[in-house]
Amino acid sequence: MISTDRATTIILELSQAVAETETVPLHSALHRVLAESVVSKLDFPHWDNSAMDGYAVRWSDLQAGIDCLQVVSEIPAGVAPTKSIESGQAARIFTGAMLPIGTDTIVIQENTQRAGDQIQIMKPAAQGEFVRRQGDFAKTGEVLLTKGTRLLPASIAVLAAAQYPQVQVYRQPRVAILSTGNELVQPSDTLAPGQIVDSNQHALTALIQQWGGETVLLENAPDNPQELAAMMQRAIDLADIVISTGGVSVGDYDYVDRVLAELGGEIHIAAVAVKPGKPLTMATFQRGQRVLYFGLPGNPVSALVSCWRFIYLGFQQAAGVANPQLPWMEAVTGVDLRSDGKRESYLWGKVEIKNNRQEFMPVAGGHSSGNLINLAQANALALMPVGQNAAAHSVIRVLRID
Ligand code: AMP
Ligand code: MG
């Protein structure tokens, strides 16, 4: 049994970005990961422009005490000024419009009084006020977004503005999800005594979709070494990452670890000192690029916690994300929390802002790893280090799961 830190290190060492990239148009680039850094072909702003509606003036006029100017042109946004502005003159200007030659300062319209083509300046402006200067936000040749960035709306706005109508991204990792167990049936099936619905397949499919991966669905595998081996081999052939649930404990019907070895997998993790989710298996297969195999316990809570705490990092790295991080945050616990003596434990609950701080409260109901019902009420997992209880109102670390 290895520590959670060691398991994290192993997973990060063995996972690598998928080799293939593809070009996608911006409207389908959300959540995709940049496979190349994006360099600006332009200065931002592209030219000096006005941040406000008002008048473009020569600051030297204001400095010389001139407070009455003649308005000689009008420049709306989208129009290039043609006239340069001489001393004693001003140009009517609107937000986003280019500054005419000769001007360097904007007097906002609220600080002027207009009479015909004359303006009276009621309140002088500081030099350069309300001017967005060319290149202030970014210069030509500057890196705007680095390789390994997961694209969100703001980064997509940058790509559009920088005239990248399409971008080079990593192929989404293909994740095969395999449920194992003779007791499993589908949600639409009639339950016979002893059977349960395979909820893991649905939970993990949703999770991989949420993470931005592509899922490969497989039929459930029975607890029979031959059929299980055939299904596991199919999964390994089809995917970059395989996640199977069930069959990794010490029971008589738990064959996954044995089959992994028989199929030629190199086993790197056999158990982790974590609760829930101790019987976490990780193996790799060499098939062109390395395939990662994660064997998770079948208990629905254990399976999801293992994904949130461990597989997330391997998945993100496979997706091409540079330096992926777990979504940790600090919170104050609302109640006393007890840790396990030997394993790092995770308690599921809700963090919410209370009295101006994030407070964690365990969800009501049993905290057994088979209880998936109250897990649906949780948005965070409280980390309880080995043998360290947390008193009510003390600061703890929690992992966001929403
Ligand atoms: P196992 O890890 O195979 O020993 O399974 C542990 C527990 O999780 C058992 O109670 C199983 O019935 C349950 N379980 C296994 N696979 C699934 C699944 N795909 N969906 C829901 N529960 C499962
Ligand atoms: Mg089983």
Short mmCIF file of C-alpha atoms and ligand atoms in Angstrom, two decimals:
data_model
loop_
_atom_site.label_atom_id
_atom_site.label_comp_id
_atom_site.label_asym_id
_atom_site.label_seq_id
_atom_site.Cartn_x
_atom_site.Cartn_y
_atom_site.Cartn_z
CA MET A 1 0.00 0.00 0.00
CA ILE A 2 1.50 3.35 -1.04
CA SER A 3 0.73 6.90 0.12
CA THR A 4 -1.57 9.24 -1.79
CA ASP A 5 1.42 11.49 -2.59
CA ARG A 6 3.35 8.59 -4.07
CA ALA A 7 0.32 7.48 -6.11
CA THR A 8 -0.07 11.05 -7.43
CA THR A 9 3.59 11.17 -8.45
CA ILE A 10 3.36 7.82 -10.25
CA ILE A 11 0.25 8.87 -12.15
CA LEU A 12 1.81 12.17 -13.21
CA GLU A 13 5.02 10.43 -14.29
CA LEU A 14 3.25 7.83 -16.42
CA SER A 15 0.62 9.98 -18.13
CA GLN A 16 1.53 11.97 -21.21
CA ALA A 17 -0.32 14.10 -23.75
CA VAL A 18 -1.95 12.17 -26.60
CA ALA A 19 0.25 12.31 -29.70
CA GLU A 20 -2.36 13.50 -32.20
CA THR A 21 -3.58 17.05 -32.68
CA GLU A 22 -6.36 18.47 -34.82
CA THR A 23 -7.54 21.82 -36.09
CA VAL A 24 -10.94 23.00 -34.87
CA PRO A 25 -12.96 26.13 -35.63
CA LEU A 26 -13.39 28.49 -32.67
CA HIS A 27 -17.05 27.66 -32.20
CA SER A 28 -16.13 24.10 -31.28
CA ALA A 29 -12.99 24.92 -29.31
CA LEU A 30 -14.55 25.30 -25.85
CA HIS A 31 -12.73 23.11 -23.28
CA ARG A 32 -10.23 21.90 -25.87
CA VAL A 33 -6.52 22.12 -25.04
CA LEU A 34 -4.13 24.21 -27.14
CA ALA A 35 -1.46 22.09 -28.82
CA GLU A 36 0.62 25.14 -29.73
CA SER A 37 1.26 28.52 -28.20
CA VAL A 38 -0.54 31.39 -29.89
CA VAL A 39 1.51 34.43 -30.86
CA SER A 40 -0.07 37.81 -31.52
CA LYS A 41 -0.01 38.99 -35.12
CA LEU A 42 -1.20 42.43 -34.00
CA ASP A 43 -0.74 45.07 -31.35
CA PHE A 44 -3.62 45.31 -28.84
CA PRO A 45 -5.09 47.93 -29.06
CA HIS A 46 -4.28 48.05 -32.77
CA TRP A 47 -4.04 51.88 -32.66
CA ASP A 48 -4.45 54.63 -30.07
CA ASN A 49 -8.17 54.94 -29.42
CA SER A 50 -10.63 56.61 -27.12
CA ALA A 51 -11.95 54.88 -24.02
CA MET A 52 -14.85 57.34 -23.72
CA ASP A 53 -17.27 59.51 -25.68
CA GLY A 54 -15.86 63.05 -25.75
CA TYR A 55 -13.31 65.17 -27.59
CA ALA A 56 -9.80 64.34 -28.73
CA VAL A 57 -7.50 67.26 -27.95
CA ARG A 58 -3.84 68.25 -27.79
CA TRP A 59 -2.80 68.15 -24.17
CA SER A 60 -0.32 70.98 -24.81
CA ASP A 61 -3.35 73.25 -25.50
CA LEU A 62 -4.87 72.42 -22.12
CA GLN A 63 -1.52 72.91 -20.47
CA ALA A 64 -1.24 76.34 -22.09
CA GLY A 65 -4.60 77.26 -20.52
CA ILE A 66 -6.65 77.15 -23.73
CA ASP A 67 -10.19 76.17 -22.66
CA CYS A 68 -12.14 76.90 -25.84
CA LEU A 69 -11.55 74.70 -28.90
CA GLN A 70 -12.98 74.48 -32.37
CA VAL A 71 -14.45 71.12 -33.31
CA VAL A 72 -13.19 70.35 -36.82
CA SER A 73 -14.11 66.71 -37.31
CA GLU A 74 -16.15 63.83 -35.97
CA ILE A 75 -14.79 60.28 -35.64
CA PRO A 76 -17.19 57.45 -34.88
CA ALA A 77 -15.88 53.94 -34.13
CA GLY A 78 -14.86 52.10 -37.28
CA VAL A 79 -13.80 55.21 -39.20
CA ALA A 80 -10.18 56.19 -39.80
CA PRO A 81 -9.61 59.92 -39.12
CA THR A 82 -8.39 61.84 -42.16
CA LYS A 83 -7.66 65.25 -40.64
CA SER A 84 -4.90 66.06 -38.23
CA ILE A 85 -5.79 68.31 -35.33
CA GLU A 86 -3.91 71.60 -34.95
CA SER A 87 -3.51 73.76 -31.90
CA GLY A 88 -6.86 75.31 -30.89
CA GLN A 89 -8.81 72.45 -32.48
CA ALA A 90 -10.54 69.31 -31.25
CA ALA A 91 -12.25 66.28 -32.82
CA ARG A 92 -15.59 64.89 -31.63
CA ILE A 93 -14.80 61.25 -30.81
CA PHE A 94 -16.66 58.14 -29.59
CA THR A 95 -15.63 55.09 -27.59
CA GLY A 96 -13.31 52.82 -29.56
CA ALA A 97 -12.61 55.37 -32.31
CA MET A 98 -9.06 56.05 -33.51
CA LEU A 99 -7.34 59.17 -32.23
CA PRO A 100 -6.61 61.66 -35.01
CA ILE A 101 -3.01 62.73 -35.59
CA GLY A 102 -2.00 65.57 -33.32
CA THR A 103 -4.19 64.52 -30.37
CA ASP A 104 -3.10 62.64 -27.29
CA THR A 105 -5.82 63.19 -24.70
CA ILE A 106 -9.61 62.77 -24.40
CA VAL A 107 -11.80 65.30 -22.60
CA ILE A 108 -14.99 63.41 -21.73
CA GLN A 109 -18.17 65.01 -22.99
CA GLU A 110 -19.51 65.43 -19.43
CA ASN A 111 -16.66 67.93 -18.86
CA THR A 112 -17.46 70.12 -21.86
CA GLN A 113 -20.15 72.53 -23.04
CA ARG A 114 -20.79 72.68 -26.74
CA ALA A 115 -22.03 75.71 -28.68
CA GLY A 116 -22.07 75.23 -32.44
CA ASP A 117 -18.60 74.11 -33.47
CA GLN A 118 -16.99 75.37 -30.25
CA ILE A 119 -16.47 73.53 -27.00
CA GLN A 120 -15.78 75.04 -23.64
CA ILE A 121 -13.67 72.79 -21.44
CA MET A 122 -15.13 72.90 -17.94
CA LYS A 123 -12.58 70.59 -16.36
CA PRO A 124 -9.16 69.93 -17.89
CA ALA A 125 -7.95 66.40 -18.44
CA ALA A 126 -4.64 64.85 -17.42
CA GLN A 127 -2.15 64.10 -20.19
CA GLY A 128 -3.16 60.95 -22.06
CA GLU A 129 -6.38 60.57 -20.10
CA PHE A 130 -8.93 58.09 -21.50
CA VAL A 131 -6.62 57.04 -24.31
CA ARG A 132 -6.02 53.35 -24.85
CA ARG A 133 -2.58 53.33 -26.36
CA GLN A 134 -1.55 51.03 -29.19
CA GLY A 135 0.16 47.90 -27.85
CA ASP A 136 -0.70 48.59 -24.20
CA PHE A 137 -2.49 45.24 -23.77
CA ALA A 138 -0.24 43.09 -25.99
CA LYS A 139 2.39 43.66 -28.66
CA THR A 140 2.92 41.94 -32.01
CA GLY A 141 4.98 38.79 -31.45
CA GLU A 142 3.91 38.38 -27.84
CA VAL A 143 2.62 34.95 -26.69
CA LEU A 144 -1.08 35.43 -25.93
CA LEU A 145 -1.91 31.85 -24.84
CA THR A 146 0.49 29.06 -24.07
CA LYS A 147 0.42 25.47 -25.29
CA GLY A 148 -1.45 23.31 -22.77
CA THR A 149 -4.14 25.91 -21.99
CA ARG A 150 -7.68 24.57 -21.71
CA LEU A 151 -9.80 26.99 -23.69
CA LEU A 152 -12.53 28.90 -21.85
CA PRO A 153 -14.72 31.74 -23.14
CA ALA A 154 -12.15 34.46 -22.37
CA SER A 155 -9.34 32.61 -24.16
CA ILE A 156 -11.63 31.98 -27.14
CA ALA A 157 -12.31 35.73 -27.24
CA VAL A 158 -8.54 36.34 -27.39
CA LEU A 159 -8.17 33.88 -30.28
CA ALA A 160 -10.98 35.54 -32.21
CA ALA A 161 -9.61 39.04 -31.62
CA ALA A 162 -6.14 37.88 -32.66
CA GLN A 163 -7.60 36.57 -35.94
CA TYR A 164 -7.26 32.86 -35.31
CA PRO A 165 -10.54 31.52 -36.72
CA GLN A 166 -9.30 27.98 -36.02
CA VAL A 167 -6.81 26.51 -33.60
CA GLN A 168 -4.60 23.49 -33.20
CA VAL A 169 -5.73 21.39 -30.22
CA TYR A 170 -4.96 17.96 -28.84
CA ARG A 171 -7.28 15.13 -29.76
CA GLN A 172 -9.58 14.48 -26.81
CA PRO A 173 -8.39 11.48 -24.81
CA ARG A 174 -10.51 8.39 -25.42
CA VAL A 175 -11.53 6.81 -22.15
CA ALA A 176 -13.00 3.31 -22.10
CA ILE A 177 -15.33 2.64 -19.19
CA LEU A 178 -15.80 -0.95 -18.17
CA SER A 179 -18.05 -2.14 -15.37
CA THR A 180 -17.37 -5.58 -14.00
CA GLY A 181 -19.63 -7.73 -11.86
CA ASN A 182 -22.20 -10.53 -12.29
CA GLU A 183 -24.74 -8.54 -10.27
CA LEU A 184 -24.97 -5.60 -12.66
CA VAL A 185 -27.97 -4.72 -14.81
CA GLN A 186 -29.02 -1.64 -16.78
CA PRO A 187 -31.29 1.12 -15.43
CA SER A 188 -34.18 -0.03 -17.64
CA ASP A 189 -33.94 -3.71 -16.61
CA THR A 190 -36.19 -5.38 -14.05
CA LEU A 191 -34.15 -6.02 -10.93
CA ALA A 192 -34.03 -9.61 -9.75
CA PRO A 193 -33.11 -10.24 -6.11
CA GLY A 194 -29.36 -9.76 -5.66
CA GLN A 195 -28.95 -7.53 -8.69
CA ILE A 196 -28.09 -3.85 -8.73
CA VAL A 197 -27.98 -1.24 -11.44
CA ASP A 198 -24.60 -0.41 -12.97
CA SER A 199 -24.52 3.23 -11.89
CA ASN A 200 -20.74 3.51 -12.24
CA GLN A 201 -20.84 3.38 -16.03
CA HIS A 202 -23.17 6.38 -16.07
CA ALA A 203 -21.33 8.31 -13.37
CA LEU A 204 -17.95 7.84 -15.05
CA THR A 205 -19.25 8.59 -18.53
CA ALA A 206 -20.66 11.86 -17.25
CA LEU A 207 -17.44 12.65 -15.42
CA ILE A 208 -15.29 12.09 -18.51
CA GLN A 209 -17.65 14.26 -20.54
CA GLN A 210 -17.42 16.95 -17.86
CA TRP A 211 -13.62 16.75 -18.05
CA GLY A 212 -13.68 17.11 -21.84
CA GLY A 213 -12.88 13.54 -22.88
CA GLU A 214 -14.45 11.13 -25.34
CA THR A 215 -15.93 7.97 -23.86
CA VAL A 216 -15.82 4.48 -25.29
CA LEU A 217 -18.67 2.43 -23.90
CA LEU A 218 -18.31 -1.29 -23.45
CA GLU A 219 -20.67 -3.98 -22.35
CA ASN A 220 -20.37 -5.02 -18.73
CA ALA A 221 -17.91 -7.80 -18.02
CA PRO A 222 -18.92 -10.73 -15.85
CA ASP A 223 -16.78 -12.03 -12.99
CA ASN A 224 -15.23 -14.70 -15.17
CA PRO A 225 -11.52 -14.47 -16.00
CA GLN A 226 -11.82 -15.45 -19.70
CA GLU A 227 -14.65 -13.08 -20.59
CA LEU A 228 -13.19 -10.36 -18.42
CA ALA A 229 -9.82 -10.70 -20.17
CA ALA A 230 -11.48 -10.37 -23.58
CA MET A 231 -13.34 -7.22 -22.53
CA MET A 232 -10.28 -5.70 -20.90
CA GLN A 233 -8.22 -6.36 -24.01
CA ARG A 234 -10.87 -4.66 -26.16
CA ALA A 235 -10.82 -1.65 -23.86
CA ILE A 236 -7.02 -1.44 -24.01
CA ASP A 237 -7.09 -1.68 -27.82
CA LEU A 238 -9.66 1.11 -28.18
CA ALA A 239 -8.69 3.74 -25.64
CA ASP A 240 -5.93 5.97 -24.28
CA ILE A 241 -7.19 5.42 -20.75
CA VAL A 242 -9.24 2.52 -19.42
CA ILE A 243 -11.23 2.83 -16.22
CA SER A 244 -12.78 -0.35 -14.92
CA THR A 245 -14.80 -0.63 -11.74
CA GLY A 246 -15.19 -3.66 -9.53
CA GLY A 247 -13.16 -6.80 -9.12
CA VAL A 248 -10.01 -5.28 -7.62
CA SER A 249 -10.54 -6.33 -3.99
CA VAL A 250 -9.44 -9.55 -2.35
CA GLY A 251 -12.69 -11.47 -2.91
CA ASP A 252 -12.94 -14.79 -4.73
CA TYR A 253 -14.51 -13.06 -7.74
CA ASP A 254 -11.98 -10.23 -8.02
CA TYR A 255 -9.96 -11.04 -11.13
CA VAL A 256 -8.93 -7.65 -12.55
CA ASP A 257 -5.38 -7.51 -11.16
CA ARG A 258 -4.66 -11.08 -12.22
CA VAL A 259 -5.97 -10.48 -15.75
CA LEU A 260 -3.96 -7.25 -16.05
CA ALA A 261 -0.79 -9.20 -15.40
CA GLU A 262 -1.83 -11.99 -17.81
CA LEU A 263 -2.48 -9.42 -20.56
CA GLY A 264 1.04 -8.10 -20.16
CA GLY A 265 0.28 -4.97 -18.18
CA GLU A 266 2.95 -3.44 -16.02
CA ILE A 267 1.40 -2.85 -12.61
CA HIS A 268 2.51 0.37 -10.90
CA ILE A 269 -0.06 0.78 -8.14
CA ALA A 270 -1.84 -2.04 -6.33
CA ALA A 271 -3.34 -0.23 -3.32
CA VAL A 272 -3.30 3.29 -1.89
CA ALA A 273 -3.62 4.39 1.74
CA VAL A 274 -6.84 6.28 1.10
CA LYS A 275 -10.41 5.95 2.29
CA PRO A 276 -12.57 5.38 0.36
CA GLY A 277 -10.82 3.77 -2.61
CA LYS A 278 -7.95 1.74 -1.16
CA PRO A 279 -7.86 -1.05 -3.79
CA LEU A 280 -6.82 1.32 -6.59
CA THR A 281 -4.86 -0.42 -9.33
CA MET A 282 -2.87 1.31 -12.03
CA ALA A 283 -1.22 -0.50 -14.89
CA THR A 284 0.24 0.55 -18.23
CA PHE A 285 0.25 -1.17 -21.61
CA GLN A 286 2.55 -0.30 -24.46
CA ARG A 287 0.50 0.12 -27.65
CA GLY A 288 2.20 2.81 -29.72
CA GLN A 289 1.57 5.38 -27.07
CA ARG A 290 1.26 4.12 -23.52
CA VAL A 291 -2.27 3.14 -22.44
CA LEU A 292 -3.15 3.83 -18.82
CA TYR A 293 -5.37 1.32 -17.04
CA PHE A 294 -7.08 2.28 -13.78
CA GLY A 295 -8.87 -0.49 -11.88
CA LEU A 296 -11.19 1.06 -9.31
CA PRO A 297 -13.27 -0.53 -6.58
CA GLY A 298 -16.89 -1.10 -7.51
CA ASN A 299 -18.46 0.87 -4.68
CA PRO A 300 -19.92 3.92 -6.38
CA VAL A 301 -18.46 6.41 -3.90
CA SER A 302 -15.02 4.80 -3.97
CA ALA A 303 -15.00 4.82 -7.76
CA LEU A 304 -15.87 8.52 -8.02
CA VAL A 305 -13.54 9.60 -5.22
CA SER A 306 -10.67 7.74 -6.93
CA CYS A 307 -11.43 9.62 -10.14
CA TRP A 308 -11.64 13.04 -8.48
CA ARG A 309 -8.53 12.54 -6.39
CA PHE A 310 -6.24 10.55 -8.72
CA ILE A 311 -7.42 9.92 -12.27
CA TYR A 312 -8.21 13.60 -12.81
CA LEU A 313 -4.51 14.47 -12.95
CA GLY A 314 -3.63 11.63 -15.33
CA PHE A 315 -6.57 12.51 -17.55
CA GLN A 316 -5.69 16.20 -17.69
CA GLN A 317 -2.12 15.39 -18.59
CA ALA A 318 -3.32 13.01 -21.32
CA ALA A 319 -5.53 15.83 -22.59
CA GLY A 320 -2.40 17.97 -22.97
CA VAL A 321 -3.03 20.32 -20.05
CA ALA A 322 0.26 21.79 -18.83
CA ASN A 323 0.87 21.36 -15.11
CA PRO A 324 -2.63 20.18 -14.08
CA GLN A 325 -3.75 20.98 -10.55
CA LEU A 326 -6.39 19.45 -8.31
CA PRO A 327 -9.14 21.91 -7.37
CA TRP A 328 -8.17 22.25 -3.69
CA MET A 329 -9.44 25.08 -1.54
CA GLU A 330 -9.46 25.99 2.13
CA ALA A 331 -12.62 25.94 4.22
CA VAL A 332 -13.60 26.05 7.85
CA THR A 333 -15.30 22.92 9.09
CA GLY A 334 -18.68 23.49 10.72
CA VAL A 335 -18.37 20.37 12.91
CA ASP A 336 -15.70 18.10 14.39
CA LEU A 337 -14.32 15.72 11.74
CA ARG A 338 -12.61 12.45 12.55
CA SER A 339 -9.83 10.94 10.52
CA ASP A 340 -8.92 7.33 9.96
CA GLY A 341 -5.88 6.04 11.85
CA LYS A 342 -4.04 4.59 8.85
CA ARG A 343 -5.39 6.10 5.66
CA GLU A 344 -5.91 9.59 4.27
CA SER A 345 -9.69 9.98 4.34
CA TYR A 346 -12.16 11.98 2.32
CA LEU A 347 -15.52 12.99 3.78
CA TRP A 348 -18.16 14.20 1.39
CA GLY A 349 -20.09 17.35 2.09
CA LYS A 350 -20.98 20.81 1.02
CA VAL A 351 -18.97 24.01 1.06
CA GLU A 352 -20.98 27.19 1.18
CA ILE A 353 -20.25 30.80 2.06
CA LYS A 354 -21.36 31.41 5.64
CA ASN A 355 -20.33 34.47 7.69
CA ASN A 356 -18.04 35.57 4.86
CA ARG A 357 -16.06 32.36 4.72
CA GLN A 358 -16.28 28.99 3.06
CA GLU A 359 -17.73 26.49 5.48
CA PHE A 360 -17.71 22.70 5.03
CA MET A 361 -20.52 20.54 6.41
CA PRO A 362 -20.65 16.77 5.83
CA VAL A 363 -23.87 15.76 4.10
CA ALA A 364 -26.49 14.02 6.23
CA GLY A 365 -26.79 10.24 6.13
CA GLY A 366 -24.35 7.37 6.23
CA HIS A 367 -20.81 7.88 4.98
CA SER A 368 -20.31 4.35 3.74
CA SER A 369 -18.59 4.04 0.39
CA GLY A 370 -21.64 2.21 -0.94
CA ASN A 371 -23.98 5.15 -0.23
CA LEU A 372 -24.20 6.96 -3.51
CA ILE A 373 -27.50 8.60 -2.55
CA ASN A 374 -26.10 11.32 -0.29
CA LEU A 375 -23.02 11.80 -2.48
CA ALA A 376 -25.33 13.63 -4.87
CA GLN A 377 -25.76 16.36 -2.22
CA ALA A 378 -22.01 17.00 -1.96
CA ASN A 379 -19.89 19.57 -3.81
CA ALA A 380 -16.61 18.91 -1.98
CA LEU A 381 -14.50 16.29 -0.26
CA ALA A 382 -12.84 17.20 3.03
CA LEU A 383 -9.28 15.92 3.26
CA MET A 384 -8.46 14.29 6.57
CA PRO A 385 -4.73 13.57 6.79
CA VAL A 386 -3.75 10.27 8.45
CA GLY A 387 -4.51 10.37 12.17
CA GLN A 388 -5.39 14.10 12.28
CA ASN A 389 -8.87 15.03 13.46
CA ALA A 390 -10.23 18.50 12.77
CA ALA A 391 -12.08 20.43 15.48
CA ALA A 392 -15.15 22.46 14.57
CA HIS A 393 -14.21 25.93 13.21
CA SER A 394 -10.67 24.89 12.25
CA VAL A 395 -9.34 25.35 8.72
CA ILE A 396 -9.25 22.25 6.52
CA ARG A 397 -8.45 21.49 2.89
CA VAL A 398 -11.28 20.45 0.62
CA LEU A 399 -11.36 19.20 -2.94
CA ARG A 400 -14.07 20.75 -5.10
CA ILE A 401 -16.02 18.11 -7.00
CA ASP A 402 -18.55 20.31 -8.81
P1 AMP B 1 -16.36 -4.98 -5.98
O1 AMP B 1 -15.36 -3.87 -6.01
O2 AMP B 1 -16.50 -5.67 -7.28
O3 AMP B 1 -16.10 -5.90 -4.84
O4 AMP B 1 -17.76 -4.28 -5.69
C1 AMP B 1 -17.97 -3.58 -4.51
C2 AMP B 1 -19.40 -3.13 -4.39
O5 AMP B 1 -19.71 -2.20 -5.41
C3 AMP B 1 -20.40 -4.23 -4.50
O6 AMP B 1 -21.44 -3.96 -3.58
C4 AMP B 1 -20.89 -4.09 -5.91
O7 AMP B 1 -22.18 -4.62 -6.07
C5 AMP B 1 -20.86 -2.63 -6.13
N1 AMP B 1 -20.66 -2.33 -7.55
C6 AMP B 1 -19.73 -2.91 -8.34
N2 AMP B 1 -19.80 -2.43 -9.59
C7 AMP B 1 -20.78 -1.49 -9.59
C8 AMP B 1 -21.32 -0.65 -10.58
N3 AMP B 1 -20.85 -0.67 -11.83
N4 AMP B 1 -22.32 0.19 -10.24
C9 AMP B 1 -22.77 0.21 -8.96
N5 AMP B 1 -22.29 -0.56 -7.98
C10 AMP B 1 -21.32 -1.42 -8.28
MG MG B 2 -17.47 -7.30 -8.00
#
